[in-house]
Coordinates of C-alpha atoms and ligand atoms in Angstrom, one line a residue:
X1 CA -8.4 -0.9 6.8
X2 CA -4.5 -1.8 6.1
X3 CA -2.9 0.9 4.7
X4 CA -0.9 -0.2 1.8
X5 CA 1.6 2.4 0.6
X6 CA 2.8 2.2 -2.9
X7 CA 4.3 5.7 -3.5
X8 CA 7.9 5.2 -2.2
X9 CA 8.6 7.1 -5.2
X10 CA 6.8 9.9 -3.9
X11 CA 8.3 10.1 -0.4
X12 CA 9.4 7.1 2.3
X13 CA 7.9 6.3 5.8
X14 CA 10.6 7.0 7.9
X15 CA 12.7 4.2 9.6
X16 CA 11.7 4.2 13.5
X17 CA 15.2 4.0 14.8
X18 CA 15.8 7.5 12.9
X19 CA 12.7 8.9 14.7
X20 CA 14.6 7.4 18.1
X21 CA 17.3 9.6 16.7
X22 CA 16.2 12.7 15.6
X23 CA 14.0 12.7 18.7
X24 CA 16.6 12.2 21.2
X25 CA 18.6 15.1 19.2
X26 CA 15.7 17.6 18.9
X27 CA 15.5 16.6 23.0
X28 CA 19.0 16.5 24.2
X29 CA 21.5 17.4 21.4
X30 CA 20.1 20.4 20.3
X31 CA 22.9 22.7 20.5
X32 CA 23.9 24.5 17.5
X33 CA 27.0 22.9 15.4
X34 CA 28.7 26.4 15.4
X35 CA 28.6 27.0 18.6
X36 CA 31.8 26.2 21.1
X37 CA 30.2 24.8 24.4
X38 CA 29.6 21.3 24.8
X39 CA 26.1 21.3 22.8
X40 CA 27.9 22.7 20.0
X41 CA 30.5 20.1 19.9
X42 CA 28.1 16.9 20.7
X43 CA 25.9 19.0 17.6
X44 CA 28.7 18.8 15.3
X45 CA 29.8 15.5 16.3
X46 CA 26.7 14.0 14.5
X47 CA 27.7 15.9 11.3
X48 CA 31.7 14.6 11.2
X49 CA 29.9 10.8 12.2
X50 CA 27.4 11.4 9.0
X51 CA 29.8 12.7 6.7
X52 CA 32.4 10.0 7.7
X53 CA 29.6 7.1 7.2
X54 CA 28.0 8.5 3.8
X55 CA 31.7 9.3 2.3
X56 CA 32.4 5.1 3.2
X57 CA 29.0 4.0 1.7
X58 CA 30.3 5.7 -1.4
X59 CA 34.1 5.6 -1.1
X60 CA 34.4 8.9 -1.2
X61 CA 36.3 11.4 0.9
X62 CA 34.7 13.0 4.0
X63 CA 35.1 16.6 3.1
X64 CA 33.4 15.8 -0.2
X65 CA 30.1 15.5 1.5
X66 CA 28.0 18.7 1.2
X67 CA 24.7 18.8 3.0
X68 CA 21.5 20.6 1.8
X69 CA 17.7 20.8 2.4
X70 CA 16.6 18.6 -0.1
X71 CA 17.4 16.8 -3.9
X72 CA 16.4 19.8 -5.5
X73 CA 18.8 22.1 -3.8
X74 CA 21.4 19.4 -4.2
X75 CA 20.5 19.4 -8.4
X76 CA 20.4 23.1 -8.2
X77 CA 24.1 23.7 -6.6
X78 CA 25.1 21.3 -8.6
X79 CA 24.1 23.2 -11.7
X80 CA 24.2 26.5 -11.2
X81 CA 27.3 26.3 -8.8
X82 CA 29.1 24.7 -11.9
X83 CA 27.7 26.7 -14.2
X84 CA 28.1 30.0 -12.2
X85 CA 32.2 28.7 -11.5
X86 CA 33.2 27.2 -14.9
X87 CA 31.6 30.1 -17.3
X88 CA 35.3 30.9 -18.7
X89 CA 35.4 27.7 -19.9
X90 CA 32.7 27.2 -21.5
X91 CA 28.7 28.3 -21.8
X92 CA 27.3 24.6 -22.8
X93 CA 25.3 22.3 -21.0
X94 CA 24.1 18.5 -21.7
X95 CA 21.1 16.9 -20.0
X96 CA 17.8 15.0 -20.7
X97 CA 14.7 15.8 -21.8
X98 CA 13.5 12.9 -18.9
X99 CA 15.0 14.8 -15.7
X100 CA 13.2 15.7 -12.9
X101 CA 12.0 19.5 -12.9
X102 CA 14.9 20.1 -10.2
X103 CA 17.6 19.6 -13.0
X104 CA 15.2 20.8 -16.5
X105 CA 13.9 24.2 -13.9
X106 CA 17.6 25.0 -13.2
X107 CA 18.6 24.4 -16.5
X108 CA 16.1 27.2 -18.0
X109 CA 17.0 29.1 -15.4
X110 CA 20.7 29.2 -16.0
X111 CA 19.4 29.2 -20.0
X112 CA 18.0 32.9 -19.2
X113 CA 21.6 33.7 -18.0
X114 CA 22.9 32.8 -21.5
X115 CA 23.7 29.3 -21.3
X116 CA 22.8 27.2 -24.1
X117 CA 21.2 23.5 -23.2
X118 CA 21.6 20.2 -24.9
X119 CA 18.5 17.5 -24.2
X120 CA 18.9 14.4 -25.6
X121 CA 16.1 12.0 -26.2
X122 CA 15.8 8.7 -25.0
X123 CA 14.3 5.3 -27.0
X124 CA 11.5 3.7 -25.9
X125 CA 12.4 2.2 -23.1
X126 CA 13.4 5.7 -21.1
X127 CA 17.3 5.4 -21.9
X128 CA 20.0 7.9 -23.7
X129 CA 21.8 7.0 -26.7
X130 CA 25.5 7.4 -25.8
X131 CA 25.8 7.7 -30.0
X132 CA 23.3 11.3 -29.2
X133 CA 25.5 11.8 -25.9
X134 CA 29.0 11.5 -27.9
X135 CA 28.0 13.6 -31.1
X136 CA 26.4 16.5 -28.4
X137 CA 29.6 17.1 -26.4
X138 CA 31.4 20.4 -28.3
X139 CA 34.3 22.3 -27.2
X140 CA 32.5 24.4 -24.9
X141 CA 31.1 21.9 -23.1
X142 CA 31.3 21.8 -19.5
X143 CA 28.9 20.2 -17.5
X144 CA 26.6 16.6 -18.4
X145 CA 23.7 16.2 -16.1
X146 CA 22.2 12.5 -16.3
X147 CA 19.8 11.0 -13.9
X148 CA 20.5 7.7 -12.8
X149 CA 16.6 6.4 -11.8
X150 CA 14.3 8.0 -13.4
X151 CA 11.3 8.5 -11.1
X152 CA 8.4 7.9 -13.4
X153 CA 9.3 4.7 -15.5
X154 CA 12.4 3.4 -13.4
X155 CA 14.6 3.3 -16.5
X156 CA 17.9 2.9 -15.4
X157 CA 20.3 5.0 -17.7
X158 CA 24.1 3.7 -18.6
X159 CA 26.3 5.9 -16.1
X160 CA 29.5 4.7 -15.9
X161 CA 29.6 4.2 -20.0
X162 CA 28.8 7.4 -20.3
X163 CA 30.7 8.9 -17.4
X164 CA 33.6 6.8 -19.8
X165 CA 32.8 8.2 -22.7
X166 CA 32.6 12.0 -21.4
X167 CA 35.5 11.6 -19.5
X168 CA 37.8 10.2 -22.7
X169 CA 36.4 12.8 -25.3
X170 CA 37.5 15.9 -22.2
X171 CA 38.2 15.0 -18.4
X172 CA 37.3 18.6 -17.9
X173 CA 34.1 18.2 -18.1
X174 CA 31.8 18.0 -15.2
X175 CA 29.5 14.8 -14.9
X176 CA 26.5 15.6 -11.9
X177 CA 24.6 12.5 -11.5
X178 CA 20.7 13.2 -9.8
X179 CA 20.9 10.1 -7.4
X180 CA 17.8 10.4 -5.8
X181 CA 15.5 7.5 -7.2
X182 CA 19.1 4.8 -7.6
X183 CA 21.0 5.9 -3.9
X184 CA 19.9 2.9 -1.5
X185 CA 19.3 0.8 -4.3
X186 CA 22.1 0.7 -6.4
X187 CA 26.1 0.1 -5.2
X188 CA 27.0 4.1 -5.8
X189 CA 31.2 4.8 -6.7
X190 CA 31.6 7.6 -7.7
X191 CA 35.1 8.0 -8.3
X192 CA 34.8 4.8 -10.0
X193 CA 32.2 5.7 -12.2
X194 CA 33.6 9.1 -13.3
X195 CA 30.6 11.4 -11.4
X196 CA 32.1 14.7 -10.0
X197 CA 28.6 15.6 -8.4
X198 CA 25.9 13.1 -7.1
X199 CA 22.8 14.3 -5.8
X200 CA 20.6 12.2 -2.8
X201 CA 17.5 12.9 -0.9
X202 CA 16.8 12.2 2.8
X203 CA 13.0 11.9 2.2
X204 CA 13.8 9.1 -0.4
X205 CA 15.6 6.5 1.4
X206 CA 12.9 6.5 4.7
X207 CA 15.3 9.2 6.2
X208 CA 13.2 12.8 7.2
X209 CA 12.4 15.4 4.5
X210 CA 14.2 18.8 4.6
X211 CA 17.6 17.0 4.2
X212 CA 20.0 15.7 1.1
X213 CA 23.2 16.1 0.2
X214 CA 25.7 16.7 -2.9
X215 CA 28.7 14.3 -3.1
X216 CA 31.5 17.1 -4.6
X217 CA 34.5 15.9 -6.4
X218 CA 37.1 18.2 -4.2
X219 CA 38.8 18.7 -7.6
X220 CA 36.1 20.6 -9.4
X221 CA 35.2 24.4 -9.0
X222 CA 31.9 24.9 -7.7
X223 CA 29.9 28.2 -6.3
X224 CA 27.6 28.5 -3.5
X225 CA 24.1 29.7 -4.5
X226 CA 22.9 30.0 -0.7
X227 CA 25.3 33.1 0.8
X228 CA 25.2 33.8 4.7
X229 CA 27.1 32.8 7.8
X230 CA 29.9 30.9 5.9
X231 CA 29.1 27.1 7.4
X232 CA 29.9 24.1 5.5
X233 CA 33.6 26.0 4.5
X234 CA 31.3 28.8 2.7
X235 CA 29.7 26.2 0.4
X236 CA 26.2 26.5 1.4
X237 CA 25.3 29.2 4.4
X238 CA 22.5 28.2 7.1
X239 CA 23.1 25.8 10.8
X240 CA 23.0 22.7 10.0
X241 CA 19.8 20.8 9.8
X242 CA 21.9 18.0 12.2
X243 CA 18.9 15.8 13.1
X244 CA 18.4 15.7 9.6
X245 CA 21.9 14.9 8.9
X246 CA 22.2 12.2 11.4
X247 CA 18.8 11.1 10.0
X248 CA 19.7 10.8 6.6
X249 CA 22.8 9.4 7.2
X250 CA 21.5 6.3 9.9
X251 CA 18.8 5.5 7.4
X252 CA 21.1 5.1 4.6
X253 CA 23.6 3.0 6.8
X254 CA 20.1 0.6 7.5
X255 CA 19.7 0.4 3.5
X256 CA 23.4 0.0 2.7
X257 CA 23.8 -2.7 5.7
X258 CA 21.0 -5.2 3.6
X259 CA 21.4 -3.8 0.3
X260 CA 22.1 -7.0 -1.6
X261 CA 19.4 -8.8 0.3
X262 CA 16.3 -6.3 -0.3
X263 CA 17.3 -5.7 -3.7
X264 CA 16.4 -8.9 -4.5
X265 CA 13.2 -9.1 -2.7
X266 CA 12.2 -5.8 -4.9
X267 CA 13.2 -7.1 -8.2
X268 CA 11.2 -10.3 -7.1
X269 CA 7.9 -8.4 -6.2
X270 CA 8.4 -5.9 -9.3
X271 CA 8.3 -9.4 -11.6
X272 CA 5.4 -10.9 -10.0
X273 CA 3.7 -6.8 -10.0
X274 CA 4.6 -6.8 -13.9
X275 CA 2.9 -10.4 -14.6
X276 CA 0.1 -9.8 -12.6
X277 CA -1.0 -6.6 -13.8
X278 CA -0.3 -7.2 -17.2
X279 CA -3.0 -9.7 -17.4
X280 CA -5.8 -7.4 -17.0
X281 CA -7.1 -6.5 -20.2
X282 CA -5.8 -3.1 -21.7
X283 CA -3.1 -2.9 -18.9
X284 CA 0.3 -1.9 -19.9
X285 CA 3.5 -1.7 -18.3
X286 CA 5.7 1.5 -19.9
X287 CA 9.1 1.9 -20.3
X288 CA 10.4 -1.7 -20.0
X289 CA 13.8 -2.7 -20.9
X290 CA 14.6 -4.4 -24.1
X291 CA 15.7 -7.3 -22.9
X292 CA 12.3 -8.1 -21.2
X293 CA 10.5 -7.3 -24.4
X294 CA 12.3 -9.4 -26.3
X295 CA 12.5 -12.3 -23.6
X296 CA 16.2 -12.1 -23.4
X297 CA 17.6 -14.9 -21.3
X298 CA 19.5 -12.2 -19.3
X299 CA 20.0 -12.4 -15.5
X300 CA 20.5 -9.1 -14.9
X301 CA 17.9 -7.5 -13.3
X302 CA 18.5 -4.3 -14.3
X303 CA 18.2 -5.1 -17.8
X304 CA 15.5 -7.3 -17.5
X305 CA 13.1 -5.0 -15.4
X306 CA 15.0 -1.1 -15.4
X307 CA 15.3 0.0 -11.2
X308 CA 13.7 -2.1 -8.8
X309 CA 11.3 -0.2 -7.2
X310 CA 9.4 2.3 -9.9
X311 CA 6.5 0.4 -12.1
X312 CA 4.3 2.4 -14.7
X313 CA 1.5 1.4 -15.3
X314 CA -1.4 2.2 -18.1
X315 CA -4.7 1.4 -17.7
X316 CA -6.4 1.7 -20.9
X317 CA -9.6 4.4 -20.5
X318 CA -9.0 5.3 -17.0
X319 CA -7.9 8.8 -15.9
X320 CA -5.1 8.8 -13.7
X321 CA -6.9 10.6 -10.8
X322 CA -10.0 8.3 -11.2
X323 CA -7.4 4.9 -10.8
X324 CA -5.5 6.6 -7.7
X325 CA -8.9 7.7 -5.6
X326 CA -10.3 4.4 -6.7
X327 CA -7.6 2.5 -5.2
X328 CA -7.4 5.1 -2.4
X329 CA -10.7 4.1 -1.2
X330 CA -9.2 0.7 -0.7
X331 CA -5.9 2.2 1.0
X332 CA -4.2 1.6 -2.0
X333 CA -1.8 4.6 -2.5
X334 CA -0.2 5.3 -5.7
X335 CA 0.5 8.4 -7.6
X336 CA -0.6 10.0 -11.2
X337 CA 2.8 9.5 -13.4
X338 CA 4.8 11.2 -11.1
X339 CA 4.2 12.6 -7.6
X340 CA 7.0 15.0 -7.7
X341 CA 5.8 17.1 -10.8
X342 CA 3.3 18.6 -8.4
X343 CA -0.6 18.9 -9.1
X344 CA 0.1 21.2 -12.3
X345 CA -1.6 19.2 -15.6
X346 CA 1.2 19.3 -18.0
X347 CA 2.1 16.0 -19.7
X348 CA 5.0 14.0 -18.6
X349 CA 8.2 14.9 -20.7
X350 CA 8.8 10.9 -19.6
X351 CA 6.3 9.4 -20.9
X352 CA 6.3 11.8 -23.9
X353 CA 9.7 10.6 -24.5
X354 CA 9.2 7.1 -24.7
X355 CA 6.7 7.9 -27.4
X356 CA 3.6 6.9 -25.0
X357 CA 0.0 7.2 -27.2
X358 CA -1.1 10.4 -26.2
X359 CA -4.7 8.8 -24.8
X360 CA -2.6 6.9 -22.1
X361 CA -0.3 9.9 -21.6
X362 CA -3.2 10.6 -19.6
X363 CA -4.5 7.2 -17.9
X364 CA -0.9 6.2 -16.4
X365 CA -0.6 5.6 -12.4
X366 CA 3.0 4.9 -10.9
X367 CA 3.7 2.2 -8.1
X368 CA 7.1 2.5 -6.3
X369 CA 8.2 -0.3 -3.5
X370 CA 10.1 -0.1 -0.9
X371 CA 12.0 -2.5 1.5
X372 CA 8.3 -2.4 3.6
X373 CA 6.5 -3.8 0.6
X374 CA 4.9 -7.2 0.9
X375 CA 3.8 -9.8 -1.6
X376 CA 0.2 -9.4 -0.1
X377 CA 0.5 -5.7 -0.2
X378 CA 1.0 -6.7 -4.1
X379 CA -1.9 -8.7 -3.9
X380 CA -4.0 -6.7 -2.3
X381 CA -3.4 -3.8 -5.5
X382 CA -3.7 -6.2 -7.8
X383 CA -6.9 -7.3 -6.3
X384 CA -8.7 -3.9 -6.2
X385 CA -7.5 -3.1 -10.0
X386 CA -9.3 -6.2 -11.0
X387 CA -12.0 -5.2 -8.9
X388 CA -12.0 -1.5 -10.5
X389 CA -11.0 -1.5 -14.2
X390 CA -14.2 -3.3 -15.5
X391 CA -16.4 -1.5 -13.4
X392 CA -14.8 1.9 -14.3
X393 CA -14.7 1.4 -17.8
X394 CA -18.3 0.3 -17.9
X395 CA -19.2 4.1 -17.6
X396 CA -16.8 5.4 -19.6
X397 CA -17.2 3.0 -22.8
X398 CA -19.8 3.2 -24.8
Ligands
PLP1 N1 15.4 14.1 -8.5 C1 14.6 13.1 -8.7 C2 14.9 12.0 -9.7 C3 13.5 12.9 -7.9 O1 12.7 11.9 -8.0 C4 13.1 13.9 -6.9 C5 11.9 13.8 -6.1 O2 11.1 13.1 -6.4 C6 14.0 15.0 -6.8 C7 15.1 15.1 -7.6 C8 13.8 16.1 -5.8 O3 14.0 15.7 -4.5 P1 13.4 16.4 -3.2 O4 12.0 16.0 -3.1 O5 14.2 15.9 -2.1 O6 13.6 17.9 -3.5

């Protein structure tokens, strides 16, 4: 049976020619980037080559590149190493109530040290208001956290208005932008778009888990929160995870290289994904942009169908887990609302948001494409959900 892999939301099959390269690192370059022999200097090597190419894909400087293990570390530096480093100027934080548990865990945590938090809502459609942004930003402001994807719906939220508009009420202020779901998809400038901190994910971008980084305007004070042997200029402690780094860093070359190109090809699959599903009865797609609902005659794709990749999808009647092991049967992977909120059964603050009914809070499946996604991998799901969804609901209607 094919396997067809539809949670690139979730995690990414890594590229082959970043196994080739992590392999022939774990092999032959193994030495330890601190160290002064040869090994050490081929080991760090990799490191200066990755930071060089990520700071070009976003036009950033080199030394502005801070590695981690992951997109949660790189959300929680980037919080509570603000936080932790800017306290004297203020003790107020803005996010969303729509963030991934990396940004809304840090944020209680740093609310426990005395911090007080700001969530704005969204609309239907998964986006801020920049009216509810403008009117939350107070003197004591100091740091706006805004995700750029959101990984359950795909909304795609307005970050360089809003980087604007934070920047021309107090350039102080510190914008972090969690990158994880939009880097590799999106044309990322920071400098451009006003973002001091930009988090991104290895796992995300068919690169190897246990690797991210945290772009770091070299302006702003920041904080380690990982203390030990001083690497990275003190910022975050622990040998570099260099496979990972040279990973991360050729797999997001291999997306930037084609971006234009695969975009497309997503944003085409997405549309076909949206009409096909939606003609099954009592199927609905959440969380689509306005312009779409109201048949706009935009051309932008973002406004038309949010980020390319992430499709929510409600099937009337249906538990979640009961639509993913169906389809699983078939090799059909997909996850319940979203992978990343573990197996814990609380309701999606996403789809909560956008003012989902509360019986399809529970019935709601995700597919996420990726540049490996086919049109017959699209037929093939939309197949087996025809196939399913009236059988299924036979036993559970009455
Ligand atoms: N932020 C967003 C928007 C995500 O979707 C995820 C993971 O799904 C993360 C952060 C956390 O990334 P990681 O799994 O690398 O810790």
């Amino acid at each position: 049976m094919k396997e067809i892999y539809l949670d690139n939301s979730a995690t990414t099959q890594v590229f082959p020619e970043v196994c080739r390269l992590m392999s022939k690192i774990y092999e032959e370059d193994y030495g330890n980037p601190s160290s002064m022999h040869s090994k050490g200097i081929i080991a760090e090597r990799y490191i200066k080559s990755a930071k060089d190419n990520l700071s070009k894909i976003l036009k950033v400087n080199a030394k502005e590149i801070l590695f981690t293990s992951c997109g949660t570390e790189s959300d929680n530096m980037a919080l509570i190493g603000c936080a932790h480093a800017n306290i004297r100027r203020g003790k107020h934080l803005i996010t969303t109530k729509i963030e991934h548990p990396a940004i809304l865990n840090a944020m209680k945590q740093l609310e426990e040290e005395g911090f007080k938090v700001t969530y704005l809502g969204t609309d239907e459609t998964g986006v801020i208001s920049l009216e509810e942004l403008k009117n939350a930003i107070q003197d004591d402001t100091i740091l706006v956290s805004i995700m750029h994807v959101n990984n359950e719906i795909g909304s795609v939220q307005p970050i360089k208005e809003a980087g604007e508009l934070i920047k021309s009420i107090n350039k102080d202020i510190i914008f972090h932008v969690d990158a994880v779901q939009s880097f590799g998809k999106f044309v990322l400038h920071p400098k451009k778009m006003n973002i001091d901190l930009l988090s991104v994910s290895g796992h995300k971008i068919h690169g190897p888990k246990g690797i991210g980084f945290l772009y770091i305007n070299e302006k702003i004070k920041i904080k380690p929160i990982i203390f030990g042997g001083g690497q990275q200029n003190g910022l975050r402690s622990g040998t570099e995870n260099v496979a990972g780094i040279a990973g991360m860093s050729l797999a997001a070359s291999m997306l930037y290289d084609n971006l234009e190109e695969d975009v497309k090809r997503l944003y085409e699959l997405k549309k076909y994904f949206i009409e096909e599903v939606t003609k099954i009865e009592d199927v609905f797609v959440n969380g689509l942009p306005k312009a779409i609902i109201n048949s706009d005659d935009s051309d932008d794709p973002v406004l038309l169908y949010g980020a390319p990749h992430v499709i929510s999808v409600s099937v009337k009647d249906i538990r979640s887990e009961v639509m993913l092991h169906s389809l699983e049967e078939s090799g059909v992977f997909v996850s319940a609302g979203s992978a990343c909120s573990t197996h814990k059964r609380v309701p999606s603050a996403t789809l909560s948001s956008i003012g989902l009914e509360p019986k399809l809070l529970e019935s709601t499946i995700r597919f996420s494409l990726s540049v490996h996604t086919t049109k017959e991998d699209i037929d093939t799901a939309i197949e087996k959900m025809n196939e399913y969804i009236p059988m299924l609901r036979k036993y559970i209607r009455r």
